[in-house]
Short mmCIF file of C-alpha atoms in Angstrom, two decimals:
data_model
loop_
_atom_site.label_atom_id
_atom_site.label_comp_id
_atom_site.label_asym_id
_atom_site.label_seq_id
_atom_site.Cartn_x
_atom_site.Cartn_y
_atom_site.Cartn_z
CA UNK A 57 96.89 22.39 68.85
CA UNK A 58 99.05 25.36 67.57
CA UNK A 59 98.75 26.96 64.02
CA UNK A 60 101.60 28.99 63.07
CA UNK A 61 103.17 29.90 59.29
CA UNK A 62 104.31 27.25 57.27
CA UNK A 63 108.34 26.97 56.55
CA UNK A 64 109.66 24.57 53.83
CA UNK A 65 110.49 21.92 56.53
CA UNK A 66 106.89 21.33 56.58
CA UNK A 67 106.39 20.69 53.17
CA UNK A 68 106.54 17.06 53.47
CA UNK A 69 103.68 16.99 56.15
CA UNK A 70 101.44 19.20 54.37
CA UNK A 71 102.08 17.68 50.53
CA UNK A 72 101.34 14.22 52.49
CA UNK A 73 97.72 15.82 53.60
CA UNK A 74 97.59 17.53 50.04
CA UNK A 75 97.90 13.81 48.80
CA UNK A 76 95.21 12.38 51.13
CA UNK A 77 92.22 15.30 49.71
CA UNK A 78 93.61 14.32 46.58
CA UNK A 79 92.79 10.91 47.12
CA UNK A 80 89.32 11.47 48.30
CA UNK A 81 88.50 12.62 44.87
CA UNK A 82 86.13 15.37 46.57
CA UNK A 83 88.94 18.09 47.47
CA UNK A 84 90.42 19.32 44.89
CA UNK A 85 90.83 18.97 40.39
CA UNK A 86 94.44 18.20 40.76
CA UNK A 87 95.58 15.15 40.30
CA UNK A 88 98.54 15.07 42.26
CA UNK A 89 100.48 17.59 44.75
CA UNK A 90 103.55 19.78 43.42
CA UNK A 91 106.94 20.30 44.87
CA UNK A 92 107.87 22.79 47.34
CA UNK A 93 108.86 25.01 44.95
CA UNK A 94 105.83 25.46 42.58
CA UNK A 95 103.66 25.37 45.81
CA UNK A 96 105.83 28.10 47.11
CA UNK A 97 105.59 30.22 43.85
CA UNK A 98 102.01 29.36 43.77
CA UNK A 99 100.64 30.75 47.19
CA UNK A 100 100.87 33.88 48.19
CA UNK A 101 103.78 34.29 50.22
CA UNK A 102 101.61 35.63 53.58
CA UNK A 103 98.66 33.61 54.91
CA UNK A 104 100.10 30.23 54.85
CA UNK A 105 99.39 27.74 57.76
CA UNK A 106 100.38 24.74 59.35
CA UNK A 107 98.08 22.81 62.93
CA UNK A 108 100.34 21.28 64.69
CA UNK A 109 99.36 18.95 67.33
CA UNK A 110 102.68 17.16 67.81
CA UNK A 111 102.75 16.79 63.86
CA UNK A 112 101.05 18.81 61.14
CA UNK A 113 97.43 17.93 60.99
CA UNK A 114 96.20 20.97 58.58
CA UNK A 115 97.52 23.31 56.42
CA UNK A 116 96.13 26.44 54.83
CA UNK A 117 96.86 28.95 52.13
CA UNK A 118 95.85 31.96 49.99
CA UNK A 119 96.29 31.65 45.61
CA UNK A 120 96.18 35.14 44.24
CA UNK A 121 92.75 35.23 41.93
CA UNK A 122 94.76 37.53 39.31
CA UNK A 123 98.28 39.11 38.63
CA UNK A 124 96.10 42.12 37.87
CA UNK A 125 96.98 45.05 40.74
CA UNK A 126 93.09 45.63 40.83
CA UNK A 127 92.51 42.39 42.12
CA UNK A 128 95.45 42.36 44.68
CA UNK A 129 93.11 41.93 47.61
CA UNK A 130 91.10 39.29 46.13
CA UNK A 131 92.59 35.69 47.20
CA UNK A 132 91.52 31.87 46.74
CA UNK A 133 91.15 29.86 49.97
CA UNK A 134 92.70 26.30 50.05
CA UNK A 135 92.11 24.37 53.46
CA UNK A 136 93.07 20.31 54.18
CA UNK A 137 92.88 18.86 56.99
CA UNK A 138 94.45 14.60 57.97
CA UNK A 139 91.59 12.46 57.58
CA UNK A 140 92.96 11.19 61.42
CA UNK A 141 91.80 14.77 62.55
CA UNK A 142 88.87 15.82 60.83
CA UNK A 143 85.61 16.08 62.85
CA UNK A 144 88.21 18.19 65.29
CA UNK A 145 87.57 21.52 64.56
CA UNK A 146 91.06 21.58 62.77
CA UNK A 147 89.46 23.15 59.59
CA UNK A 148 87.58 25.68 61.35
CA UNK A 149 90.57 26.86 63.54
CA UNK A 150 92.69 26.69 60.49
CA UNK A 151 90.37 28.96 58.46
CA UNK A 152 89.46 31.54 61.04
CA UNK A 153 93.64 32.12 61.64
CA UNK A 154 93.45 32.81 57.90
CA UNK A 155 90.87 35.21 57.56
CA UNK A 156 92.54 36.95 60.18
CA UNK A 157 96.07 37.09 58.38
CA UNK A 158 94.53 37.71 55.19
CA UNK A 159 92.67 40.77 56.56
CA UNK A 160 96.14 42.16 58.44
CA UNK A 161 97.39 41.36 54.36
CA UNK A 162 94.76 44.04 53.33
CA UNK A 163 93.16 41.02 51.71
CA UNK A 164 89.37 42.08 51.40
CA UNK A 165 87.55 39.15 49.58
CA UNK A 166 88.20 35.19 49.88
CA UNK A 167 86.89 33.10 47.64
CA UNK A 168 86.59 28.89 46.95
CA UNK A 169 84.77 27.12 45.03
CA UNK A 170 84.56 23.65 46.40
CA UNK A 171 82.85 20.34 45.26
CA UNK A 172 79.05 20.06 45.58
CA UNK A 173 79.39 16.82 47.54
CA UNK A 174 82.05 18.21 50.22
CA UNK A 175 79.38 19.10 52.62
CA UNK A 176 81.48 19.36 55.65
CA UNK A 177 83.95 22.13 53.68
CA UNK A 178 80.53 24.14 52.87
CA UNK A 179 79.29 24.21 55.81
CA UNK A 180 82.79 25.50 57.61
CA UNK A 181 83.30 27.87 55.00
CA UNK A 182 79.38 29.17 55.05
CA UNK A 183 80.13 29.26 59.22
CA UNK A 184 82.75 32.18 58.47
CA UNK A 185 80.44 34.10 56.05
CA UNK A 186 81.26 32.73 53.06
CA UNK A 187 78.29 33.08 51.19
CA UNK A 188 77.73 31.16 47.51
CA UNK A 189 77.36 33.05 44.79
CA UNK A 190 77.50 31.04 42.20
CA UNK A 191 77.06 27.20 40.51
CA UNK A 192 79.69 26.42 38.17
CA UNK A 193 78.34 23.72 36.28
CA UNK A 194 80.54 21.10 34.64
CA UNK A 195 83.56 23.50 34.82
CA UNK A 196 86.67 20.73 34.78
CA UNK A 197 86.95 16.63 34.13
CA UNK A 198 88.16 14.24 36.54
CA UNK A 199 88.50 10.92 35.15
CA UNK A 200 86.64 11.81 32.35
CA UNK A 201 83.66 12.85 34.45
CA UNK A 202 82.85 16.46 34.44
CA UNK A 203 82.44 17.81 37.96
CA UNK A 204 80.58 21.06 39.09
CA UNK A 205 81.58 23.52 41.77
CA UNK A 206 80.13 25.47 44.38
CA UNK A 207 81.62 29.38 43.97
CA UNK A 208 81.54 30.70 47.81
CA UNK A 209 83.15 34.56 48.61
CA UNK A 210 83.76 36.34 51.87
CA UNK A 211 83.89 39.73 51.77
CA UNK A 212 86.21 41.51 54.74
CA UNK A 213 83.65 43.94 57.23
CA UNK A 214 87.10 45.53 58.07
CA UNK A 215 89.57 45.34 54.85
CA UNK A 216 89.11 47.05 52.17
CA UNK A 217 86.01 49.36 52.27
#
């Protein structure tokens, strides 16, 4: 397995994973995955990552928290994974590459706030010093069933201090 920056080529791949943690109805609030452009304009431009093992099996990518300067160095963490290569160590390869970017982007705190019942992402994310901070009780519907989340943060040792 390789993990290198994502180009638009692999788009399709990764909006095709995006689709799948949709579908699981554990990953993620939105309902379905954008186009290439909005997901370009929407992650920061740095820090964006593709696994490869013949085809993309996992992506990952930094969201700016804030347009605010003062919060320049404070990003959100998404991370997916194929459901054909989870249990792999695809999600923990993908998110250690992407501390390390984000820390050579002066990025000094990660956050994500994931689903209660994604275990598996917790446990990855708490495995790389995430640490929770906070419970965000019934914060967004989905399906008419208000969800809560998990608020986790990493904050650089290197980056930032």
């Amino acid at each position: 397995m390789t993990i290198r920056m994502v180009n638009p080529e692999d788009y399709p791949s990764v909006k095709e994973i995006y689709e799948l943690g949709i579908a699981t109805g554990n990953a993620t609030f939105q309902t379905e995955a954008p186009s290439w452009e909005t997901w370009d304009k929407d992650h920061l431009k740095t820090c964006r990552l593709v696994a490869i093992d013949e085809t993309v099996i996992g992506w990952a990518a930094l969201t700016p928290v804030s347009g605010r300067c003062v919060y320049a160095g404070v990003a959100e963490v998404s991370v997916y994974v194929h459901p054909n290569a989870q249990s792999n160590g695809v999600g923990k390869k993908l998110l250690e590459a992407l501390i390390r970017e984000s820390e050579k982007e002066n990025i000094w705190t990660l956050q994500a706030g994931i689903f209660p019942e994604n275990k598996t992402s917790l446990h990855v994310h708490k495995q790389f010093g995430f640490r929770e901070i906070g419970y965000r009780e019934k914060i967004g519907k989905m399906k008419d069933i208000w969800r809560d989340t998990i608020l986790l943060e990493r904050r650089s040792k290197t980056v930032g201090l």
